[in-house]
Amino acid sequence: MHDQQGALAHKVLFLAGAGPQIGAATAHIAAREGASVALAARRIEVAQEIAQSVRTAGGNAIAVQCDLTSDEDVDAALAATIGQLGPVDAVFFNAAFYDNRQASIDVDDEVWDTSLEVNLNAAVRLARRTVPDMVKRGAGSFVFTSSAASVVAGETRFGYQVSKAGLNAVMRFVAAKYGKEGIRANAVLPFVLEGPIGAAAASLNCLGRSPTADEIGEAVVFLLSDRANAITGQLIHLDGGLFVRAPWPTPPSAPRP
């Protein structure tokens, strides 16, 4: 149901990078909490399917086609959102491009450029178009999907690591520059939800299981809401405690003499 007393009641959420896992879960939770949700995806059929599911559940959602690397597409998607739902109050940037085969400093130029365009420049493109109106209205919130790859040493996905590290800097800039104007920004660092890598991560984290898409969506919606008004400029790991439980070499314990 569409909760008029919920955490995002009467707010408009622009969800960029609407996919079937975290994006879909966040859309449903945001709508449950009262938001009107614009689902932006490069493949319009993906956004349409999620939007229909949200509406079937009693929420308010629209689908907009949007290649986030295109100025024209972003302008059109935001115009459609404002025209149908109203001014954008919150942005969830959930787009990602994974350069899984780039394991060398001699990176492919096209793959490098795509990594930066999708993971970094698209976020700047969207923020440039939404921050000014938020400043005029004195309020707004952003959550960017980053990655632990942005803060740890890795030997692959070179462009992904660099672009997500840059995304963290975008988040901190928005938080620092516009905080006194009523705008907050945070980044979430989720980990793999399923599959063999997710199972391996679950064996190492504090919970013994991987977080679900719904659990990540709940955290994102909280951070976008006024209930998180004291939280800004933060990198928040949503990984079941994997990052804090790094496999440091530890000597075996021995009983006291």
PDB file of C-alpha atoms in Angstrom:
ATOM      1  CA  MET A   1       0.000   0.000   0.000  1.00  0.00           C
ATOM      2  CA  HIS A   2       0.970   3.655  -0.478  1.00  0.00           C
ATOM      3  CA  ASP A   3       1.586   4.880   3.099  1.00  0.00           C
ATOM      4  CA  GLN A   4       0.801   8.594   3.407  1.00  0.00           C
ATOM      5  CA  GLN A   5       2.503   8.591   6.813  1.00  0.00           C
ATOM      6  CA  GLY A   6       5.567   6.664   5.676  1.00  0.00           C
ATOM      7  CA  ALA A   7       9.224   7.656   5.664  1.00  0.00           C
ATOM      8  CA  LEU A   8       8.993   9.034   2.112  1.00  0.00           C
ATOM      9  CA  ALA A   9       5.395  10.239   2.167  1.00  0.00           C
ATOM     10  CA  HIS A  10       4.644  12.898  -0.476  1.00  0.00           C
ATOM     11  CA  LYS A  11       8.176  12.683  -1.903  1.00  0.00           C
ATOM     12  CA  VAL A  12       9.276  11.946  -5.450  1.00  0.00           C
ATOM     13  CA  LEU A  13      12.128   9.472  -5.899  1.00  0.00           C
ATOM     14  CA  PHE A  14      14.131   9.292  -9.109  1.00  0.00           C
ATOM     15  CA  LEU A  15      15.674   5.817  -9.246  1.00  0.00           C
ATOM     16  CA  ALA A  16      18.417   5.729 -11.855  1.00  0.00           C
ATOM     17  CA  GLY A  17      19.518   2.276 -12.917  1.00  0.00           C
ATOM     18  CA  ALA A  18      16.368   0.301 -12.192  1.00  0.00           C
ATOM     19  CA  GLY A  19      17.252  -3.372 -12.203  1.00  0.00           C
ATOM     20  CA  PRO A  20      15.556  -6.559 -11.042  1.00  0.00           C
ATOM     21  CA  GLN A  21      17.337  -6.868  -7.686  1.00  0.00           C
ATOM     22  CA  ILE A  22      18.298  -3.844  -5.581  1.00  0.00           C
ATOM     23  CA  GLY A  23      16.512  -1.367  -7.860  1.00  0.00           C
ATOM     24  CA  ALA A  24      13.224  -3.278  -7.841  1.00  0.00           C
ATOM     25  CA  ALA A  25      13.349  -3.937  -4.113  1.00  0.00           C
ATOM     26  CA  THR A  26      14.078  -0.272  -3.348  1.00  0.00           C
ATOM     27  CA  ALA A  27      11.250   0.877  -5.612  1.00  0.00           C
ATOM     28  CA  HIS A  28       8.734  -1.321  -3.806  1.00  0.00           C
ATOM     29  CA  ILE A  29       9.926  -0.251  -0.358  1.00  0.00           C
ATOM     30  CA  ALA A  30       9.998   3.448  -1.284  1.00  0.00           C
ATOM     31  CA  ALA A  31       6.459   3.215  -2.654  1.00  0.00           C
ATOM     32  CA  ARG A  32       5.348   1.384   0.476  1.00  0.00           C
ATOM     33  CA  GLU A  33       6.757   4.307   2.455  1.00  0.00           C
ATOM     34  CA  GLY A  34       4.709   6.808   0.466  1.00  0.00           C
ATOM     35  CA  ALA A  35       7.035   7.867  -2.352  1.00  0.00           C
ATOM     36  CA  SER A  36       6.077   8.325  -5.968  1.00  0.00           C
ATOM     37  CA  VAL A  37       8.824   6.538  -7.867  1.00  0.00           C
ATOM     38  CA  ALA A  38      10.256   7.229 -11.324  1.00  0.00           C
ATOM     39  CA  LEU A  39      12.117   4.159 -12.561  1.00  0.00           C
ATOM     40  CA  ALA A  40      14.779   5.062 -15.108  1.00  0.00           C
ATOM     41  CA  ALA A  41      16.457   2.341 -17.134  1.00  0.00           C
ATOM     42  CA  ARG A  42      18.210   2.082 -20.471  1.00  0.00           C
ATOM     43  CA  ARG A  43      15.893  -0.805 -21.349  1.00  0.00           C
ATOM     44  CA  ILE A  44      12.408   0.626 -20.890  1.00  0.00           C
ATOM     45  CA  GLU A  45      10.807  -2.832 -20.605  1.00  0.00           C
ATOM     46  CA  VAL A  46      12.762  -3.486 -17.391  1.00  0.00           C
ATOM     47  CA  ALA A  47      11.515  -0.234 -15.832  1.00  0.00           C
ATOM     48  CA  GLN A  48       7.974  -0.872 -17.060  1.00  0.00           C
ATOM     49  CA  GLU A  49       7.856  -4.310 -15.460  1.00  0.00           C
ATOM     50  CA  ILE A  50       8.990  -2.976 -12.090  1.00  0.00           C
ATOM     51  CA  ALA A  51       6.661   0.037 -12.272  1.00  0.00           C
ATOM     52  CA  GLN A  52       3.693  -2.210 -13.033  1.00  0.00           C
ATOM     53  CA  SER A  53       4.599  -4.446 -10.099  1.00  0.00           C
ATOM     54  CA  VAL A  54       4.747  -1.415  -7.794  1.00  0.00           C
ATOM     55  CA  ARG A  55       1.367  -0.176  -9.011  1.00  0.00           C
ATOM     56  CA  THR A  56      -0.166  -3.628  -8.598  1.00  0.00           C
ATOM     57  CA  ALA A  57       0.981  -3.554  -4.986  1.00  0.00           C
ATOM     58  CA  GLY A  58      -0.783  -0.226  -4.473  1.00  0.00           C
ATOM     59  CA  GLY A  59       2.105   2.160  -5.021  1.00  0.00           C
ATOM     60  CA  ASN A  60       2.687   4.990  -7.467  1.00  0.00           C
ATOM     61  CA  ALA A  61       5.398   4.482 -10.082  1.00  0.00           C
ATOM     62  CA  ILE A  62       6.229   5.391 -13.651  1.00  0.00           C
ATOM     63  CA  ALA A  63       8.833   4.046 -16.073  1.00  0.00           C
ATOM     64  CA  VAL A  64      11.105   6.305 -18.115  1.00  0.00           C
ATOM     65  CA  GLN A  65      13.645   5.265 -20.726  1.00  0.00           C
ATOM     66  CA  CYS A  66      17.017   6.745 -19.891  1.00  0.00           C
ATOM     67  CA  ASP A  67      20.554   6.125 -21.038  1.00  0.00           C
ATOM     68  CA  LEU A  68      22.355   7.835 -18.169  1.00  0.00           C
ATOM     69  CA  THR A  69      25.357   8.579 -20.404  1.00  0.00           C
ATOM     70  CA  SER A  70      23.172  10.827 -22.591  1.00  0.00           C
ATOM     71  CA  ASP A  71      22.424  14.435 -21.683  1.00  0.00           C
ATOM     72  CA  GLU A  72      19.294  14.358 -23.809  1.00  0.00           C
ATOM     73  CA  ASP A  73      17.973  11.168 -22.205  1.00  0.00           C
ATOM     74  CA  VAL A  74      18.552  12.415 -18.670  1.00  0.00           C
ATOM     75  CA  ASP A  75      16.892  15.747 -19.461  1.00  0.00           C
ATOM     76  CA  ALA A  76      13.883  13.982 -20.975  1.00  0.00           C
ATOM     77  CA  ALA A  77      13.581  11.490 -18.110  1.00  0.00           C
ATOM     78  CA  LEU A  78      13.669  14.229 -15.493  1.00  0.00           C
ATOM     79  CA  ALA A  79      11.177  16.326 -17.440  1.00  0.00           C
ATOM     80  CA  ALA A  80       8.805  13.351 -17.647  1.00  0.00           C
ATOM     81  CA  THR A  81       9.221  12.706 -13.920  1.00  0.00           C
ATOM     82  CA  ILE A  82       8.513  16.302 -12.954  1.00  0.00           C
ATOM     83  CA  GLY A  83       5.594  16.500 -15.357  1.00  0.00           C
ATOM     84  CA  GLN A  84       3.902  13.346 -14.082  1.00  0.00           C
ATOM     85  CA  LEU A  85       4.956  13.179 -10.426  1.00  0.00           C
ATOM     86  CA  GLY A  86       6.347  16.570  -9.389  1.00  0.00           C
ATOM     87  CA  PRO A  87       9.758  17.927  -8.384  1.00  0.00           C
ATOM     88  CA  VAL A  88      12.416  15.364  -7.485  1.00  0.00           C
ATOM     89  CA  ASP A  89      13.025  15.135  -3.729  1.00  0.00           C
ATOM     90  CA  ALA A  90      15.356  12.133  -3.642  1.00  0.00           C
ATOM     91  CA  VAL A  91      17.738  10.384  -6.024  1.00  0.00           C
ATOM     92  CA  PHE A  92      18.969   6.801  -5.852  1.00  0.00           C
ATOM     93  CA  PHE A  93      21.822   6.335  -8.326  1.00  0.00           C
ATOM     94  CA  ASN A  94      22.076   2.586  -8.851  1.00  0.00           C
ATOM     95  CA  ALA A  95      23.785   2.285 -12.230  1.00  0.00           C
ATOM     96  CA  ALA A  96      26.868   0.127 -12.709  1.00  0.00           C
ATOM     97  CA  PHE A  97      29.136  -1.204 -15.432  1.00  0.00           C
ATOM     98  CA  TYR A  98      31.493  -4.056 -14.549  1.00  0.00           C
ATOM     99  CA  ASP A  99      34.728  -4.367 -16.519  1.00  0.00           C
ATOM    100  CA  ASN A 100      35.371  -7.895 -15.280  1.00  0.00           C
ATOM    101  CA  ARG A 101      38.122  -8.684 -17.793  1.00  0.00           C
ATOM    102  CA  GLN A 102      40.234  -5.584 -17.163  1.00  0.00           C
ATOM    103  CA  ALA A 103      43.026  -6.977 -15.007  1.00  0.00           C
ATOM    104  CA  SER A 104      45.924  -4.865 -16.284  1.00  0.00           C
ATOM    105  CA  ILE A 105      47.052  -1.263 -16.307  1.00  0.00           C
ATOM    106  CA  ASP A 106      46.964  -1.644 -20.101  1.00  0.00           C
ATOM    107  CA  VAL A 107      43.201  -1.249 -20.052  1.00  0.00           C
ATOM    108  CA  ASP A 108      41.055  -1.272 -23.167  1.00  0.00           C
ATOM    109  CA  ASP A 109      40.227   2.365 -23.962  1.00  0.00           C
ATOM    110  CA  GLU A 110      36.593   1.733 -24.843  1.00  0.00           C
ATOM    111  CA  VAL A 111      35.939  -0.297 -21.697  1.00  0.00           C
ATOM    112  CA  TRP A 112      37.724   2.311 -19.575  1.00  0.00           C
ATOM    113  CA  ASP A 113      35.621   5.106 -21.045  1.00  0.00           C
ATOM    114  CA  THR A 114      32.399   3.136 -20.516  1.00  0.00           C
ATOM    115  CA  SER A 115      33.317   2.458 -16.886  1.00  0.00           C
ATOM    116  CA  LEU A 116      33.825   6.144 -16.216  1.00  0.00           C
ATOM    117  CA  GLU A 117      30.754   7.213 -18.189  1.00  0.00           C
ATOM    118  CA  VAL A 118      28.314   4.835 -16.493  1.00  0.00           C
ATOM    119  CA  ASN A 119      29.705   4.655 -12.968  1.00  0.00           C
ATOM    120  CA  LEU A 120      30.963   8.210 -12.488  1.00  0.00           C
ATOM    121  CA  ASN A 121      30.043  10.750 -15.148  1.00  0.00           C
ATOM    122  CA  ALA A 122      26.404   9.668 -15.193  1.00  0.00           C
ATOM    123  CA  ALA A 123      26.138  10.389 -11.477  1.00  0.00           C
ATOM    124  CA  VAL A 124      27.585  13.861 -11.990  1.00  0.00           C
ATOM    125  CA  ARG A 125      25.239  14.407 -14.937  1.00  0.00           C
ATOM    126  CA  LEU A 126      22.234  13.553 -12.776  1.00  0.00           C
ATOM    127  CA  ALA A 127      23.380  15.551  -9.748  1.00  0.00           C
ATOM    128  CA  ARG A 128      24.039  18.644 -11.875  1.00  0.00           C
ATOM    129  CA  ARG A 129      20.426  18.549 -13.017  1.00  0.00           C
ATOM    130  CA  THR A 130      18.767  17.836  -9.673  1.00  0.00           C
ATOM    131  CA  VAL A 131      20.811  19.680  -7.049  1.00  0.00           C
ATOM    132  CA  PRO A 132      19.892  23.246  -8.159  1.00  0.00           C
ATOM    133  CA  ASP A 133      16.147  22.706  -7.743  1.00  0.00           C
ATOM    134  CA  MET A 134      16.706  20.954  -4.414  1.00  0.00           C
ATOM    135  CA  VAL A 135      18.713  23.978  -3.266  1.00  0.00           C
ATOM    136  CA  LYS A 136      15.849  26.273  -4.260  1.00  0.00           C
ATOM    137  CA  ARG A 137      13.393  24.173  -2.247  1.00  0.00           C
ATOM    138  CA  GLY A 138      15.791  23.731   0.695  1.00  0.00           C
ATOM    139  CA  ALA A 139      15.821  19.944   0.846  1.00  0.00           C
ATOM    140  CA  GLY A 140      16.944  16.843  -1.003  1.00  0.00           C
ATOM    141  CA  SER A 141      18.732  13.549  -0.550  1.00  0.00           C
ATOM    142  CA  PHE A 142      20.977  11.275  -2.576  1.00  0.00           C
ATOM    143  CA  VAL A 143      22.106   7.697  -2.197  1.00  0.00           C
ATOM    144  CA  PHE A 144      24.745   6.422  -4.612  1.00  0.00           C
ATOM    145  CA  THR A 145      25.474   2.714  -5.051  1.00  0.00           C
ATOM    146  CA  SER A 146      29.227   2.371  -4.690  1.00  0.00           C
ATOM    147  CA  SER A 147      31.265  -0.741  -3.965  1.00  0.00           C
ATOM    148  CA  ALA A 148      33.870  -2.094  -1.591  1.00  0.00           C
ATOM    149  CA  ALA A 149      36.042  -2.199  -4.706  1.00  0.00           C
ATOM    150  CA  SER A 150      36.315   1.577  -4.317  1.00  0.00           C
ATOM    151  CA  VAL A 151      38.157   1.342  -1.005  1.00  0.00           C
ATOM    152  CA  VAL A 152      40.188  -1.892  -1.132  1.00  0.00           C
ATOM    153  CA  ALA A 153      43.131  -3.047  -3.229  1.00  0.00           C
ATOM    154  CA  GLY A 154      42.125  -5.252  -6.127  1.00  0.00           C
ATOM    155  CA  GLU A 155      43.789  -6.851  -9.136  1.00  0.00           C
ATOM    156  CA  THR A 156      40.894  -6.779 -11.590  1.00  0.00           C
ATOM    157  CA  ARG A 157      38.046  -4.522 -12.723  1.00  0.00           C
ATOM    158  CA  PHE A 158      40.448  -1.578 -12.881  1.00  0.00           C
ATOM    159  CA  GLY A 159      37.967   0.875 -14.378  1.00  0.00           C
ATOM    160  CA  TYR A 160      35.251  -0.203 -11.965  1.00  0.00           C
ATOM    161  CA  GLN A 161      37.507   0.444  -8.964  1.00  0.00           C
ATOM    162  CA  VAL A 162      38.564   3.875 -10.187  1.00  0.00           C
ATOM    163  CA  SER A 163      35.085   5.010 -11.234  1.00  0.00           C
ATOM    164  CA  LYS A 164      33.465   3.898  -7.980  1.00  0.00           C
ATOM    165  CA  ALA A 165      36.199   5.654  -5.990  1.00  0.00           C
ATOM    166  CA  GLY A 166      35.378   8.778  -7.979  1.00  0.00           C
ATOM    167  CA  LEU A 167      31.690   8.258  -7.205  1.00  0.00           C
ATOM    168  CA  ASN A 168      32.545   8.336  -3.503  1.00  0.00           C
ATOM    169  CA  ALA A 169      34.190  11.718  -4.063  1.00  0.00           C
ATOM    170  CA  VAL A 170      31.082  13.001  -5.851  1.00  0.00           C
ATOM    171  CA  MET A 171      28.978  11.940  -2.885  1.00  0.00           C
ATOM    172  CA  ARG A 172      31.266  13.666  -0.396  1.00  0.00           C
ATOM    173  CA  PHE A 173      31.361  16.840  -2.486  1.00  0.00           C
ATOM    174  CA  VAL A 174      27.559  17.040  -2.669  1.00  0.00           C
ATOM    175  CA  ALA A 175      27.312  16.410   1.073  1.00  0.00           C
ATOM    176  CA  ALA A 176      29.935  19.024   1.966  1.00  0.00           C
ATOM    177  CA  LYS A 177      29.008  21.715  -0.533  1.00  0.00           C
ATOM    178  CA  TYR A 178      25.236  21.590  -0.170  1.00  0.00           C
ATOM    179  CA  GLY A 179      24.629  20.304   3.333  1.00  0.00           C
ATOM    180  CA  LYS A 180      23.815  23.762   4.655  1.00  0.00           C
ATOM    181  CA  GLU A 181      21.262  24.039   1.832  1.00  0.00           C
ATOM    182  CA  GLY A 182      19.351  21.049   3.212  1.00  0.00           C
ATOM    183  CA  ILE A 183      20.834  18.387   0.925  1.00  0.00           C
ATOM    184  CA  ARG A 184      22.296  15.115   2.158  1.00  0.00           C
ATOM    185  CA  ALA A 185      24.290  12.511   0.254  1.00  0.00           C
ATOM    186  CA  ASN A 186      25.533   9.054   1.186  1.00  0.00           C
ATOM    187  CA  ALA A 187      26.857   6.006  -0.605  1.00  0.00           C
ATOM    188  CA  VAL A 188      26.039   2.378   0.059  1.00  0.00           C
ATOM    189  CA  LEU A 189      28.490  -0.432  -0.590  1.00  0.00           C
ATOM    190  CA  PRO A 190      26.487  -3.639  -0.985  1.00  0.00           C
ATOM    191  CA  PHE A 191      28.064  -6.995  -1.694  1.00  0.00           C
ATOM    192  CA  VAL A 192      27.088  -9.865  -3.967  1.00  0.00           C
ATOM    193  CA  LEU A 193      23.644 -11.125  -3.080  1.00  0.00           C
ATOM    194  CA  GLU A 194      23.728 -14.622  -4.490  1.00  0.00           C
ATOM    195  CA  GLY A 195      25.708 -17.172  -6.481  1.00  0.00           C
ATOM    196  CA  PRO A 196      29.048 -18.797  -5.609  1.00  0.00           C
ATOM    197  CA  ILE A 197      30.776 -15.493  -4.779  1.00  0.00           C
ATOM    198  CA  GLY A 198      27.895 -14.522  -2.511  1.00  0.00           C
ATOM    199  CA  ALA A 199      28.126 -17.892  -0.771  1.00  0.00           C
ATOM    200  CA  ALA A 200      31.868 -17.438  -0.285  1.00  0.00           C
ATOM    201  CA  ALA A 201      31.315 -13.949   1.135  1.00  0.00           C
ATOM    202  CA  ALA A 202      28.647 -15.266   3.482  1.00  0.00           C
ATOM    203  CA  SER A 203      31.144 -17.744   4.891  1.00  0.00           C
ATOM    204  CA  LEU A 204      33.407 -14.829   5.844  1.00  0.00           C
ATOM    205  CA  ASN A 205      31.024 -12.104   7.042  1.00  0.00           C
ATOM    206  CA  CYS A 206      29.583 -11.605  10.507  1.00  0.00           C
ATOM    207  CA  LEU A 207      26.074 -12.830   9.700  1.00  0.00           C
ATOM    208  CA  GLY A 208      26.931 -16.069   7.937  1.00  0.00           C
ATOM    209  CA  ARG A 209      24.631 -15.142   5.047  1.00  0.00           C
ATOM    210  CA  SER A 210      24.478 -12.570   2.298  1.00  0.00           C
ATOM    211  CA  PRO A 211      22.149  -9.572   2.650  1.00  0.00           C
ATOM    212  CA  THR A 212      18.989  -9.716   0.577  1.00  0.00           C
ATOM    213  CA  ALA A 213      17.905  -7.129  -1.964  1.00  0.00           C
ATOM    214  CA  ASP A 214      15.039  -6.154   0.351  1.00  0.00           C
ATOM    215  CA  GLU A 215      17.439  -5.561   3.243  1.00  0.00           C
ATOM    216  CA  ILE A 216      19.594  -3.324   1.081  1.00  0.00           C
ATOM    217  CA  GLY A 217      16.503  -1.502  -0.178  1.00  0.00           C
ATOM    218  CA  GLU A 218      15.329  -0.853   3.387  1.00  0.00           C
ATOM    219  CA  ALA A 219      18.674   0.760   4.188  1.00  0.00           C
ATOM    220  CA  VAL A 220      18.594   2.891   1.044  1.00  0.00           C
ATOM    221  CA  VAL A 221      15.071   4.138   1.743  1.00  0.00           C
ATOM    222  CA  PHE A 222      16.013   4.968   5.329  1.00  0.00           C
ATOM    223  CA  LEU A 223      19.017   6.986   4.143  1.00  0.00           C
ATOM    224  CA  LEU A 224      16.863   8.854   1.622  1.00  0.00           C
ATOM    225  CA  SER A 225      14.270   9.711   4.263  1.00  0.00           C
ATOM    226  CA  ASP A 226      14.147  12.490   6.847  1.00  0.00           C
ATOM    227  CA  ARG A 227      14.663   9.824   9.511  1.00  0.00           C
ATOM    228  CA  ALA A 228      18.333   9.864   8.486  1.00  0.00           C
ATOM    229  CA  ASN A 229      18.714  13.653   8.710  1.00  0.00           C
ATOM    230  CA  ALA A 230      21.903  13.394  10.780  1.00  0.00           C
ATOM    231  CA  ILE A 231      23.615  11.057   8.308  1.00  0.00           C
ATOM    232  CA  THR A 232      25.495  12.541   5.374  1.00  0.00           C
ATOM    233  CA  GLY A 233      28.831  12.139   3.623  1.00  0.00           C
ATOM    234  CA  GLN A 234      29.106   8.487   4.646  1.00  0.00           C
ATOM    235  CA  LEU A 235      30.197   5.268   2.969  1.00  0.00           C
ATOM    236  CA  ILE A 236      27.907   2.609   4.418  1.00  0.00           C
ATOM    237  CA  HIS A 237      28.786  -1.049   3.923  1.00  0.00           C
ATOM    238  CA  LEU A 238      25.759  -3.287   3.385  1.00  0.00           C
ATOM    239  CA  ASP A 239      27.625  -6.574   3.351  1.00  0.00           C
ATOM    240  CA  GLY A 240      26.706  -8.401   6.532  1.00  0.00           C
ATOM    241  CA  GLY A 241      29.931  -7.271   8.183  1.00  0.00           C
ATOM    242  CA  LEU A 242      32.252  -8.668   5.494  1.00  0.00           C
ATOM    243  CA  PHE A 243      34.397  -5.544   5.254  1.00  0.00           C
ATOM    244  CA  VAL A 244      35.080  -5.331   8.996  1.00  0.00           C
ATOM    245  CA  ARG A 245      35.941  -9.017   9.186  1.00  0.00           C
ATOM    246  CA  ALA A 246      38.871  -9.052   6.806  1.00  0.00           C
ATOM    247  CA  PRO A 247      40.861 -12.308   6.959  1.00  0.00           C
ATOM    248  CA  TRP A 248      43.879 -10.849   8.731  1.00  0.00           C
ATOM    249  CA  PRO A 249      46.613 -13.358   9.584  1.00  0.00           C
ATOM    250  CA  THR A 250      45.927 -14.178  13.221  1.00  0.00           C
ATOM    251  CA  PRO A 251      47.966 -16.555  15.368  1.00  0.00           C
ATOM    252  CA  PRO A 252      46.038 -19.400  16.960  1.00  0.00           C
ATOM    253  CA  SER A 253      44.862 -18.787  20.485  1.00  0.00           C
ATOM    254  CA  ALA A 254      46.465 -20.691  23.304  1.00  0.00           C
ATOM    255  CA  PRO A 255      45.217 -21.344  26.827  1.00  0.00           C
ATOM    256  CA  ARG A 256      46.706 -19.223  29.564  1.00  0.00           C
ATOM    257  CA  PRO A 257      49.334 -20.968  31.587  1.00  0.00           C
TER     258      PRO A 257
END
